[in-house]
Amino acid sequence: MPLAVYLLGLGIFAQGTSEFMLSGLLPQIAADLGVSIPDAGLLISAFAVGMVIGAPALAVATLRVPRRTALVAFQLVFVAGHVAGALAPGYGVLFASRVVSALAYAGFWAVAAATAVSLVPPGAKGKVLSVVGTGLTLATVVGVPAGTVLSQHAGWRTAFWGVAGLTVLSALSLLAVLPAGRATGTELPSVRREVAGLARPALWVSYLVTLLTFGAAVVTFSYLAPLLTEVSGLPEGWVPVVLSLYGVGGLVGVTLGGRFADAAPLRTLALGGGALTLASALLALTAGNLGITVALVFVLGLTGYAVNPVVQSRVFLLAPDAPTLVPAVNTSAFNVGIMLTPMLGGLTIDAGFGFASVAWVGAATGALALAATAWAAVLQRRGVRGPAGDAGAAGSSGEAGVADSSAPHVRSTASRSAVSRAAASRASVPRDSGSSSVAPRTVTSRAVVPPARPAATAAPCASSAASTSSTSSVTSPAPSAHATPSDPACHPAC
């Protein structure tokens, strides 16, 4: 695996820590800036909205900018946003800094995914994206708890400074490792081609799978702390440990998902989504049992992240002619799921169904994700991808079914070409001129032309080519009645 892939994962780790760390900083931010905790919570929503808007918009805006330049520029904007946030005198400045940081992070995610995929062979897309995605998983395991501890001892602004410093280190490492400019011989990116690459039904079904699977995984996690303390009876001091257990499960899941994402994408989606749905339903039923709940938290992390390499790599296979815009829209799909399902979970809590009800929301969303996965499988079997450029969509063995569904014309063309070459080859092999079944040829130039094969087995196309040679003038016998143009055996060779 190229070193640059791991450094891209480091960038995701630094910025992903900022995405999730506010959940542990809200009380301090609210007290310091004189706002309510719900108002402070809007900072999380602002970040998600910035991700949804920023990913496709900035992917298009920087399409013709060299990738190293775009990645480092996004990181510098992200750093500037966190410096402004750390120095924010009030809520409004902090809110604006979160939106700007989210836009930069979204652009970085989109370009980082396209860059990582370009550094490895086509059959390793899922594996390389799992490595990059591990940065986000580690952010939940290491980054978020570290940011919480740092803020508890030195204030919430210190966490912002820490993220900014780590992002600077990541930017410097990418400057040192990634090549400048564009690779020689590569085609200049085209906005029109990238946008046209989105016109595929199967691609939008894949986006729906992304939205639903990640939404099913994040809805329970969003309310996991109050569920553990209010329903399961976990002491508050142990909540960070259990949250880290969720992250450990995610790390295991993203590693396993990366191993199978390229070979069996839809099967991995079905198994991971099914296990996620089942675990969510079991958690809703057994949330009062602390031991079972803790075990299911690990399973939720594992199953929720196991599908991530698949939903990220499969879009590249479905639209290979849009390698920058397609993953950017996928990033937006992730964040739509992050916004919508926690909102639904909040509605069930407000309706009086309790914190355990969010797990039912996760189970229902997971069931919808399974239905969307089945829809994707149907489209794959039918070969429905969309206009122009679909031939490249089957970049891995896992998508072989898509390629097979559109291959009959290619196979038949290849067969006719092979038969034609074989016929020409047979026609050029000298035969015994003494055979009684061979009619003599009249050669009127110095070129020596082999005698014709028996009329009953001669390939008419090859004979025709020989008879019209510019180097000789040949008088050939009339074609056999067995090899007329209407004979079906003639057509493959013609």
PDB file of N, CA and C in Angstrom, residues 328-371:
ATOM      1  N   ALA A 328     -17.784  12.473  -4.291  1.00  0.00           N
ATOM      2  CA  ALA A 328     -18.206  13.677  -3.572  1.00  0.00           C
ATOM      3  C   ALA A 328     -19.689  13.608  -3.237  1.00  0.00           C
ATOM      4  N   VAL A 329     -20.501  13.196  -4.201  1.00  0.00           N
ATOM      5  CA  VAL A 329     -21.935  13.048  -3.936  1.00  0.00           C
ATOM      6  C   VAL A 329     -22.166  11.943  -2.909  1.00  0.00           C
ATOM      7  N   ASN A 330     -21.318  10.920  -2.936  1.00  0.00           N
ATOM      8  CA  ASN A 330     -21.434   9.851  -1.942  1.00  0.00           C
ATOM      9  C   ASN A 330     -21.155  10.382  -0.538  1.00  0.00           C
ATOM     10  N   THR A 331     -20.194  11.302  -0.425  1.00  0.00           N
ATOM     11  CA  THR A 331     -19.928  11.942   0.864  1.00  0.00           C
ATOM     12  C   THR A 331     -21.155  12.710   1.345  1.00  0.00           C
ATOM     13  N   SER A 332     -21.828  13.375   0.416  1.00  0.00           N
ATOM     14  CA  SER A 332     -23.065  14.075   0.779  1.00  0.00           C
ATOM     15  C   SER A 332     -24.129  13.095   1.257  1.00  0.00           C
ATOM     16  N   ALA A 333     -24.205  11.928   0.607  1.00  0.00           N
ATOM     17  CA  ALA A 333     -25.182  10.917   1.020  1.00  0.00           C
ATOM     18  C   ALA A 333     -24.908  10.450   2.451  1.00  0.00           C
ATOM     19  N   PHE A 334     -23.631  10.263   2.795  1.00  0.00           N
ATOM     20  CA  PHE A 334     -23.275   9.912   4.168  1.00  0.00           C
ATOM     21  C   PHE A 334     -23.841  10.936   5.148  1.00  0.00           C
ATOM     22  N   ASN A 335     -23.629  12.204   4.832  1.00  0.00           N
ATOM     23  CA  ASN A 335     -24.002  13.250   5.779  1.00  0.00           C
ATOM     24  C   ASN A 335     -25.496  13.520   5.814  1.00  0.00           C
ATOM     25  N   VAL A 336     -26.200  13.228   4.734  1.00  0.00           N
ATOM     26  CA  VAL A 336     -27.664  13.289   4.788  1.00  0.00           C
ATOM     27  C   VAL A 336     -28.176  12.248   5.776  1.00  0.00           C
ATOM     28  N   GLY A 337     -27.572  11.057   5.735  1.00  0.00           N
ATOM     29  CA  GLY A 337     -27.933  10.036   6.716  1.00  0.00           C
ATOM     30  C   GLY A 337     -27.624  10.470   8.130  1.00  0.00           C
ATOM     31  N   ILE A 338     -26.473  11.168   8.316  1.00  0.00           N
ATOM     32  CA  ILE A 338     -26.101  11.655   9.645  1.00  0.00           C
ATOM     33  C   ILE A 338     -27.109  12.676  10.160  1.00  0.00           C
ATOM     34  N   MET A 339     -27.679  13.461   9.251  1.00  0.00           N
ATOM     35  CA  MET A 339     -28.649  14.483   9.675  1.00  0.00           C
ATOM     36  C   MET A 339     -30.039  13.907   9.916  1.00  0.00           C
ATOM     37  N   LEU A 340     -30.503  13.056   9.006  1.00  0.00           N
ATOM     38  CA  LEU A 340     -31.909  12.650   9.029  1.00  0.00           C
ATOM     39  C   LEU A 340     -32.242  11.668  10.140  1.00  0.00           C
ATOM     40  N   THR A 341     -31.460  10.603  10.261  1.00  0.00           N
ATOM     41  CA  THR A 341     -31.852   9.564  11.213  1.00  0.00           C
ATOM     42  C   THR A 341     -31.772  10.029  12.668  1.00  0.00           C
ATOM     43  N   PRO A 342     -30.766  10.820  13.084  1.00  0.00           N
ATOM     44  CA  PRO A 342     -30.833  11.340  14.456  1.00  0.00           C
ATOM     45  C   PRO A 342     -32.042  12.232  14.691  1.00  0.00           C
ATOM     46  N   MET A 343     -32.468  12.953  13.643  1.00  0.00           N
ATOM     47  CA  MET A 343     -33.692  13.756  13.782  1.00  0.00           C
ATOM     48  C   MET A 343     -34.890  12.853  14.044  1.00  0.00           C
ATOM     49  N   LEU A 344     -34.959  11.738  13.309  1.00  0.00           N
ATOM     50  CA  LEU A 344     -36.054  10.793  13.528  1.00  0.00           C
ATOM     51  C   LEU A 344     -35.981  10.181  14.922  1.00  0.00           C
ATOM     52  N   GLY A 345     -34.761   9.881  15.372  1.00  0.00           N
ATOM     53  CA  GLY A 345     -34.600   9.349  16.719  1.00  0.00           C
ATOM     54  C   GLY A 345     -35.047  10.345  17.769  1.00  0.00           C
ATOM     55  N   GLY A 346     -34.741  11.622  17.543  1.00  0.00           N
ATOM     56  CA  GLY A 346     -35.183  12.659  18.473  1.00  0.00           C
ATOM     57  C   GLY A 346     -36.692  12.768  18.529  1.00  0.00           C
ATOM     58  N   LEU A 347     -37.347  12.580  17.380  1.00  0.00           N
ATOM     59  CA  LEU A 347     -38.811  12.639  17.349  1.00  0.00           C
ATOM     60  C   LEU A 347     -39.438  11.508  18.164  1.00  0.00           C
ATOM     61  N   THR A 348     -38.854  10.319  18.090  1.00  0.00           N
ATOM     62  CA  THR A 348     -39.405   9.193  18.862  1.00  0.00           C
ATOM     63  C   THR A 348     -39.211   9.422  20.364  1.00  0.00           C
ATOM     64  N   ILE A 349     -38.078  10.035  20.726  1.00  0.00           N
ATOM     65  CA  ILE A 349     -37.844  10.333  22.147  1.00  0.00           C
ATOM     66  C   ILE A 349     -38.827  11.384  22.629  1.00  0.00           C
ATOM     67  N   ASP A 350     -39.004  12.423  21.825  1.00  0.00           N
ATOM     68  CA  ASP A 350     -39.954  13.483  22.199  1.00  0.00           C
ATOM     69  C   ASP A 350     -41.387  12.966  22.268  1.00  0.00           C
ATOM     70  N   ALA A 351     -41.671  11.920  21.502  1.00  0.00           N
ATOM     71  CA  ALA A 351     -43.021  11.345  21.508  1.00  0.00           C
ATOM     72  C   ALA A 351     -43.270  10.483  22.738  1.00  0.00           C
ATOM     73  N   GLY A 352     -42.239  10.301  23.551  1.00  0.00           N
ATOM     74  CA  GLY A 352     -42.420   9.562  24.789  1.00  0.00           C
ATOM     75  C   GLY A 352     -42.086   8.091  24.718  1.00  0.00           C
ATOM     76  N   PHE A 353     -41.396   7.648  23.640  1.00  0.00           N
ATOM     77  CA  PHE A 353     -41.071   6.224  23.496  1.00  0.00           C
ATOM     78  C   PHE A 353     -39.759   5.845  24.182  1.00  0.00           C
ATOM     79  N   GLY A 354     -39.032   6.802  24.702  1.00  0.00           N
ATOM     80  CA  GLY A 354     -37.815   6.508  25.452  1.00  0.00           C
ATOM     81  C   GLY A 354     -36.580   6.416  24.573  1.00  0.00           C
ATOM     82  N   PHE A 355     -35.435   6.361  25.247  1.00  0.00           N
ATOM     83  CA  PHE A 355     -34.165   6.330  24.504  1.00  0.00           C
ATOM     84  C   PHE A 355     -33.972   5.035  23.719  1.00  0.00           C
ATOM     85  N   ALA A 356     -34.546   3.941  24.189  1.00  0.00           N
ATOM     86  CA  ALA A 356     -34.388   2.676  23.476  1.00  0.00           C
ATOM     87  C   ALA A 356     -35.080   2.705  22.113  1.00  0.00           C
ATOM     88  N   SER A 357     -36.006   3.645  21.918  1.00  0.00           N
ATOM     89  CA  SER A 357     -36.730   3.706  20.648  1.00  0.00           C
ATOM     90  C   SER A 357     -35.822   4.068  19.473  1.00  0.00           C
ATOM     91  N   VAL A 358     -34.677   4.722  19.766  1.00  0.00           N
ATOM     92  CA  VAL A 358     -33.789   5.086  18.660  1.00  0.00           C
ATOM     93  C   VAL A 358     -33.204   3.837  18.005  1.00  0.00           C
ATOM     94  N   ALA A 359     -33.082   2.762  18.791  1.00  0.00           N
ATOM     95  CA  ALA A 359     -32.591   1.509  18.213  1.00  0.00           C
ATOM     96  C   ALA A 359     -33.616   0.923  17.236  1.00  0.00           C
ATOM     97  N   TRP A 360     -34.922   1.135  17.524  1.00  0.00           N
ATOM     98  CA  TRP A 360     -35.944   0.707  16.565  1.00  0.00           C
ATOM     99  C   TRP A 360     -35.857   1.528  15.275  1.00  0.00           C
ATOM    100  N   VAL A 361     -35.539   2.815  15.405  1.00  0.00           N
ATOM    101  CA  VAL A 361     -35.330   3.639  14.212  1.00  0.00           C
ATOM    102  C   VAL A 361     -34.156   3.077  13.407  1.00  0.00           C
ATOM    103  N   GLY A 362     -33.096   2.663  14.117  1.00  0.00           N
ATOM    104  CA  GLY A 362     -31.950   2.058  13.430  1.00  0.00           C
ATOM    105  C   GLY A 362     -32.320   0.764  12.729  1.00  0.00           C
ATOM    106  N   ALA A 363     -33.147  -0.062  13.390  1.00  0.00           N
ATOM    107  CA  ALA A 363     -33.558  -1.326  12.778  1.00  0.00           C
ATOM    108  C   ALA A 363     -34.416  -1.086  11.540  1.00  0.00           C
ATOM    109  N   ALA A 364     -35.352  -0.133  11.632  1.00  0.00           N
ATOM    110  CA  ALA A 364     -36.211   0.172  10.479  1.00  0.00           C
ATOM    111  C   ALA A 364     -35.396   0.729   9.319  1.00  0.00           C
ATOM    112  N   THR A 365     -34.449   1.608   9.626  1.00  0.00           N
ATOM    113  CA  THR A 365     -33.599   2.166   8.572  1.00  0.00           C
ATOM    114  C   THR A 365     -32.734   1.079   7.960  1.00  0.00           C
ATOM    115  N   GLY A 366     -32.241   0.164   8.794  1.00  0.00           N
ATOM    116  CA  GLY A 366     -31.453  -0.957   8.273  1.00  0.00           C
ATOM    117  C   GLY A 366     -32.263  -1.845   7.347  1.00  0.00           C
ATOM    118  N   ALA A 367     -33.544  -2.063   7.687  1.00  0.00           N
ATOM    119  CA  ALA A 367     -34.403  -2.863   6.808  1.00  0.00           C
ATOM    120  C   ALA A 367     -34.584  -2.179   5.454  1.00  0.00           C
ATOM    121  N   LEU A 368     -34.741  -0.850   5.472  1.00  0.00           N
ATOM    122  CA  LEU A 368     -34.827  -0.108   4.209  1.00  0.00           C
ATOM    123  C   LEU A 368     -33.517  -0.211   3.421  1.00  0.00           C
ATOM    124  N   ALA A 369     -32.401  -0.215   4.135  1.00  0.00           N
ATOM    125  CA  ALA A 369     -31.107  -0.368   3.464  1.00  0.00           C
ATOM    126  C   ALA A 369     -31.001  -1.731   2.787  1.00  0.00           C
ATOM    127  N   LEU A 370     -31.527  -2.771   3.437  1.00  0.00           N
ATOM    128  CA  LEU A 370     -31.518  -4.102   2.819  1.00  0.00           C
ATOM    129  C   LEU A 370     -32.379  -4.126   1.554  1.00  0.00           C
ATOM    130  N   ALA A 371     -33.530  -3.444   1.604  1.00  0.00           N
ATOM    131  CA  ALA A 371     -34.381  -3.366   0.419  1.00  0.00           C
ATOM    132  C   ALA A 371     -33.662  -2.634  -0.718  1.00  0.00           C
TER     133      ALA A 371
END
